[in-house]
C-alpha positions as protocol buffer text, in pm:
chain_id: "A"
residue {
  index: 1
  type: MET
  ca { x: 7839 y: 2320 z: 5679 }
}
residue {
  index: 2
  type: LEU
  ca { x: 8024 y: 1996 z: 5615 }
}
residue {
  index: 3
  type: SER
  ca { x: 8265 y: 1895 z: 5886 }
}
residue {
  index: 4
  type: SER
  ca { x: 8516 y: 1649 z: 5737 }
}
residue {
  index: 5
  type: ASP
  ca { x: 8593 y: 1399 z: 5465 }
}
residue {
  index: 6
  type: ALA
  ca { x: 8590 y: 1029 z: 5545 }
}
residue {
  index: 7
  type: PRO
  ca { x: 8592 y: 704 z: 5347 }
}
residue {
  index: 8
  type: CYS
  ca { x: 8294 y: 471 z: 5357 }
}
residue {
  index: 9
  type: PRO
  ca { x: 8385 y: 187 z: 5592 }
}
residue {
  index: 10
  type: LYS
  ca { x: 8237 y: -74 z: 5355 }
}
residue {
  index: 11
  type: CYS
  ca { x: 8347 y: 34 z: 5007 }
}
residue {
  index: 12
  type: GLY
  ca { x: 8614 y: 300 z: 5063 }
}
residue {
  index: 13
  type: HIS
  ca { x: 8447 y: 568 z: 4849 }
}
residue {
  index: 14
  type: LEU
  ca { x: 8482 y: 922 z: 4977 }
}
residue {
  index: 15
  type: LEU
  ca { x: 8190 y: 1037 z: 5189 }
}
residue {
  index: 16
  type: TRP
  ca { x: 8131 y: 1369 z: 5355 }
}
residue {
  index: 17
  type: PHE
  ca { x: 7977 y: 1354 z: 5698 }
}
residue {
  index: 18
  type: SER
  ca { x: 7828 y: 1639 z: 5890 }
}
residue {
  index: 19
  type: PRO
  ca { x: 7688 y: 1643 z: 6241 }
}
residue {
  index: 20
  type: ASN
  ca { x: 7336 y: 1703 z: 6109 }
}
residue {
  index: 21
  type: GLY
  ca { x: 7286 y: 1367 z: 5933 }
}
residue {
  index: 22
  type: LEU
  ca { x: 7397 y: 1459 z: 5582 }
}
residue {
  index: 23
  type: VAL
  ca { x: 7598 y: 1213 z: 5369 }
}
residue {
  index: 24
  type: VAL
  ca { x: 7742 y: 1285 z: 5023 }
}
residue {
  index: 25
  type: VAL
  ca { x: 7859 y: 995 z: 4804 }
}
residue {
  index: 26
  type: ARG
  ca { x: 8083 y: 1077 z: 4511 }
}
residue {
  index: 27
  type: ASP
  ca { x: 8186 y: 847 z: 4225 }
}
residue {
  index: 28
  type: ILE
  ca { x: 7873 y: 641 z: 4282 }
}
residue {
  index: 29
  type: SER
  ca { x: 7888 y: 274 z: 4183 }
}
residue {
  index: 30
  type: ALA
  ca { x: 7653 y: -24 z: 4183 }
}
residue {
  index: 31
  type: GLU
  ca { x: 7839 y: -155 z: 4489 }
}
residue {
  index: 32
  type: ASP
  ca { x: 7765 y: 170 z: 4675 }
}
residue {
  index: 33
  type: ILE
  ca { x: 7394 y: 139 z: 4605 }
}
residue {
  index: 34
  type: GLU
  ca { x: 7395 y: -228 z: 4702 }
}
residue {
  index: 35
  type: SER
  ca { x: 7574 y: -141 z: 5030 }
}
residue {
  index: 36
  type: LEU
  ca { x: 7315 y: 127 z: 5105 }
}
residue {
  index: 37
  type: LEU
  ca { x: 7035 y: -121 z: 5040 }
}
residue {
  index: 38
  type: GLN
  ca { x: 7190 y: -356 z: 5297 }
}
residue {
  index: 39
  type: VAL
  ca { x: 7195 y: -89 z: 5570 }
}
residue {
  index: 40
  type: ASP
  ca { x: 6951 y: -134 z: 5857 }
}
residue {
  index: 41
  type: ALA
  ca { x: 6628 y: 53 z: 5791 }
}
residue {
  index: 42
  type: ASP
  ca { x: 6666 y: 274 z: 6098 }
}
residue {
  index: 43
  type: ARG
  ca { x: 6995 y: 406 z: 5957 }
}
residue {
  index: 44
  type: LEU
  ca { x: 6830 y: 523 z: 5633 }
}
residue {
  index: 45
  type: SER
  ca { x: 6665 y: 820 z: 5804 }
}
residue {
  index: 46
  type: ILE
  ca { x: 6949 y: 1039 z: 5676 }
}
residue {
  index: 47
  type: ARG
  ca { x: 6980 y: 1301 z: 5406 }
}
residue {
  index: 48
  type: LEU
  ca { x: 7178 y: 1147 z: 5120 }
}
residue {
  index: 49
  type: LEU
  ca { x: 7324 y: 1324 z: 4817 }
}
residue {
  index: 50
  type: LEU
  ca { x: 7443 y: 1099 z: 4534 }
}
residue {
  index: 51
  type: ASN
  ca { x: 7684 y: 1275 z: 4298 }
}
residue {
  index: 52
  type: PHE
  ca { x: 7671 y: 1120 z: 3950 }
}
residue {
  index: 53
  type: GLU
  ca { x: 7958 y: 1323 z: 3805 }
}
residue {
  index: 54
  type: GLY
  ca { x: 8136 y: 1105 z: 3550 }
}
residue {
  index: 55
  type: VAL
  ca { x: 7850 y: 856 z: 3518 }
}
residue {
  index: 56
  type: ALA
  ca { x: 7741 y: 854 z: 3153 }
}
residue {
  index: 57
  type: PHE
  ca { x: 7547 y: 528 z: 3135 }
}
residue {
  index: 58
  type: MET
  ca { x: 7348 y: 314 z: 3374 }
}
residue {
  index: 59
  type: GLN
  ca { x: 7207 y: -37 z: 3338 }
}
residue {
  index: 60
  type: SER
  ca { x: 6842 y: -98 z: 3417 }
}
residue {
  index: 61
  type: SER
  ca { x: 6938 y: -308 z: 3719 }
}
residue {
  index: 62
  type: MET
  ca { x: 7113 y: -5 z: 3870 }
}
residue {
  index: 63
  type: ILE
  ca { x: 6809 y: 214 z: 3805 }
}
residue {
  index: 64
  type: ALA
  ca { x: 6594 y: -47 z: 3983 }
}
residue {
  index: 65
  type: LYS
  ca { x: 6832 y: -36 z: 4282 }
}
residue {
  index: 66
  type: LEU
  ca { x: 6805 y: 344 z: 4293 }
}
residue {
  index: 67
  type: VAL
  ca { x: 6425 y: 319 z: 4292 }
}
residue {
  index: 68
  type: ARG
  ca { x: 6441 y: 67 z: 4579 }
}
residue {
  index: 69
  type: LEU
  ca { x: 6682 y: 287 z: 4774 }
}
residue {
  index: 70
  type: ASN
  ca { x: 6463 y: 594 z: 4724 }
}
residue {
  index: 71
  type: ARG
  ca { x: 6155 y: 403 z: 4844 }
}
residue {
  index: 72
  type: ALA
  ca { x: 6337 y: 258 z: 5146 }
}
residue {
  index: 73
  type: MET
  ca { x: 6472 y: 598 z: 5247 }
}
residue {
  index: 74
  type: LYS
  ca { x: 6130 y: 764 z: 5218 }
}
residue {
  index: 75
  type: GLU
  ca { x: 5971 y: 490 z: 5429 }
}
residue {
  index: 76
  type: CYS
  ca { x: 6235 y: 556 z: 5699 }
}
residue {
  index: 77
  type: GLY
  ca { x: 6201 y: 933 z: 5692 }
}
residue {
  index: 78
  type: GLY
  ca { x: 6519 y: 986 z: 5493 }
}
residue {
  index: 79
  type: ARG
  ca { x: 6571 y: 1200 z: 5187 }
}
residue {
  index: 80
  type: LEU
  ca { x: 6762 y: 1123 z: 4866 }
}
residue {
  index: 81
  type: VAL
  ca { x: 6883 y: 1381 z: 4613 }
}
residue {
  index: 82
  type: PHE
  ca { x: 7088 y: 1325 z: 4296 }
}
residue {
  index: 83
  type: CYS
  ca { x: 7326 y: 1581 z: 4146 }
}
residue {
  index: 84
  type: ASN
  ca { x: 7555 y: 1618 z: 3843 }
}
residue {
  index: 85
  type: VAL
  ca { x: 7338 y: 1385 z: 3636 }
}
residue {
  index: 86
  type: SER
  ca { x: 7470 y: 1387 z: 3278 }
}
residue {
  index: 87
  type: VAL
  ca { x: 7248 y: 1474 z: 2984 }
}
residue {
  index: 88
  type: ASN
  ca { x: 7263 y: 1111 z: 2863 }
}
residue {
  index: 89
  type: LEU
  ca { x: 7172 y: 970 z: 3202 }
}
residue {
  index: 90
  type: MET
  ca { x: 6890 y: 1222 z: 3244 }
}
residue {
  index: 91
  type: GLU
  ca { x: 6754 y: 1111 z: 2908 }
}
residue {
  index: 92
  type: VAL
  ca { x: 6751 y: 748 z: 3031 }
}
residue {
  index: 93
  type: PHE
  ca { x: 6570 y: 863 z: 3349 }
}
residue {
  index: 94
  type: LYS
  ca { x: 6312 y: 1047 z: 3136 }
}
residue {
  index: 95
  type: ILE
  ca { x: 6259 y: 756 z: 2894 }
}
residue {
  index: 96
  type: THR
  ca { x: 6202 y: 518 z: 3185 }
}
residue {
  index: 97
  type: ARG
  ca { x: 5999 y: 789 z: 3365 }
}
residue {
  index: 98
  type: VAL
  ca { x: 6191 y: 745 z: 3690 }
}
residue {
  index: 99
  type: ASN
  ca { x: 6292 y: 1111 z: 3678 }
}
residue {
  index: 100
  type: ARG
  ca { x: 5954 y: 1180 z: 3841 }
}
residue {
  index: 101
  type: LEU
  ca { x: 6048 y: 962 z: 4139 }
}
residue {
  index: 102
  type: PHE
  ca { x: 6379 y: 1130 z: 4215 }
}
residue {
  index: 103
  type: GLU
  ca { x: 6475 y: 1475 z: 4334 }
}
residue {
  index: 104
  type: ILE
  ca { x: 6749 y: 1587 z: 4094 }
}
residue {
  index: 105
  type: ALA
  ca { x: 6966 y: 1895 z: 4150 }
}
residue {
  index: 106
  type: GLY
  ca { x: 7207 y: 2054 z: 3904 }
}
residue {
  index: 107
  type: ASP
  ca { x: 7541 y: 2047 z: 4083 }
}
residue {
  index: 108
  type: GLU
  ca { x: 7664 y: 1942 z: 4426 }
}
residue {
  index: 109
  type: GLY
  ca { x: 7606 y: 2288 z: 4575 }
}
residue {
  index: 110
  type: GLN
  ca { x: 7245 y: 2288 z: 4459 }
}
residue {
  index: 111
  type: GLY
  ca { x: 7203 y: 1936 z: 4594 }
}
residue {
  index: 112
  type: LEU
  ca { x: 7334 y: 2041 z: 4933 }
}
residue {
  index: 113
  type: ASP
  ca { x: 7103 y: 2343 z: 4931 }
}
residue {
  index: 114
  type: ALA
  ca { x: 6808 y: 2115 z: 4851 }
}
residue {
  index: 115
  type: LEU
  ca { x: 6888 y: 1902 z: 5156 }
}
residue {
  index: 116
  type: LYS
  ca { x: 6904 y: 2192 z: 5404 }
}
């Protein structure tokens, strides 16, 4: 169960925090991913849900950042799940074959369930 809404202290995007180490980022941006990549490695041992609702296109540099974030989180014992990935964006993931690297859930509820 999520406890409260709070803005990210670095970028101001809305995050949900819960006492059990779960973070949900909505309205994901390149700046959000870059901020997460700058976080100390020991703080990446969280469960992170990235909600891609409203994201229709993504540059290759952003995909590379997501791959780096996924790798860094796995190395630190964290877990990364994507949700609300549009059909167009999923097609880009499939063409670049990165869809095999990521755990992708349908909607936010399914993403939260996956992280339990």
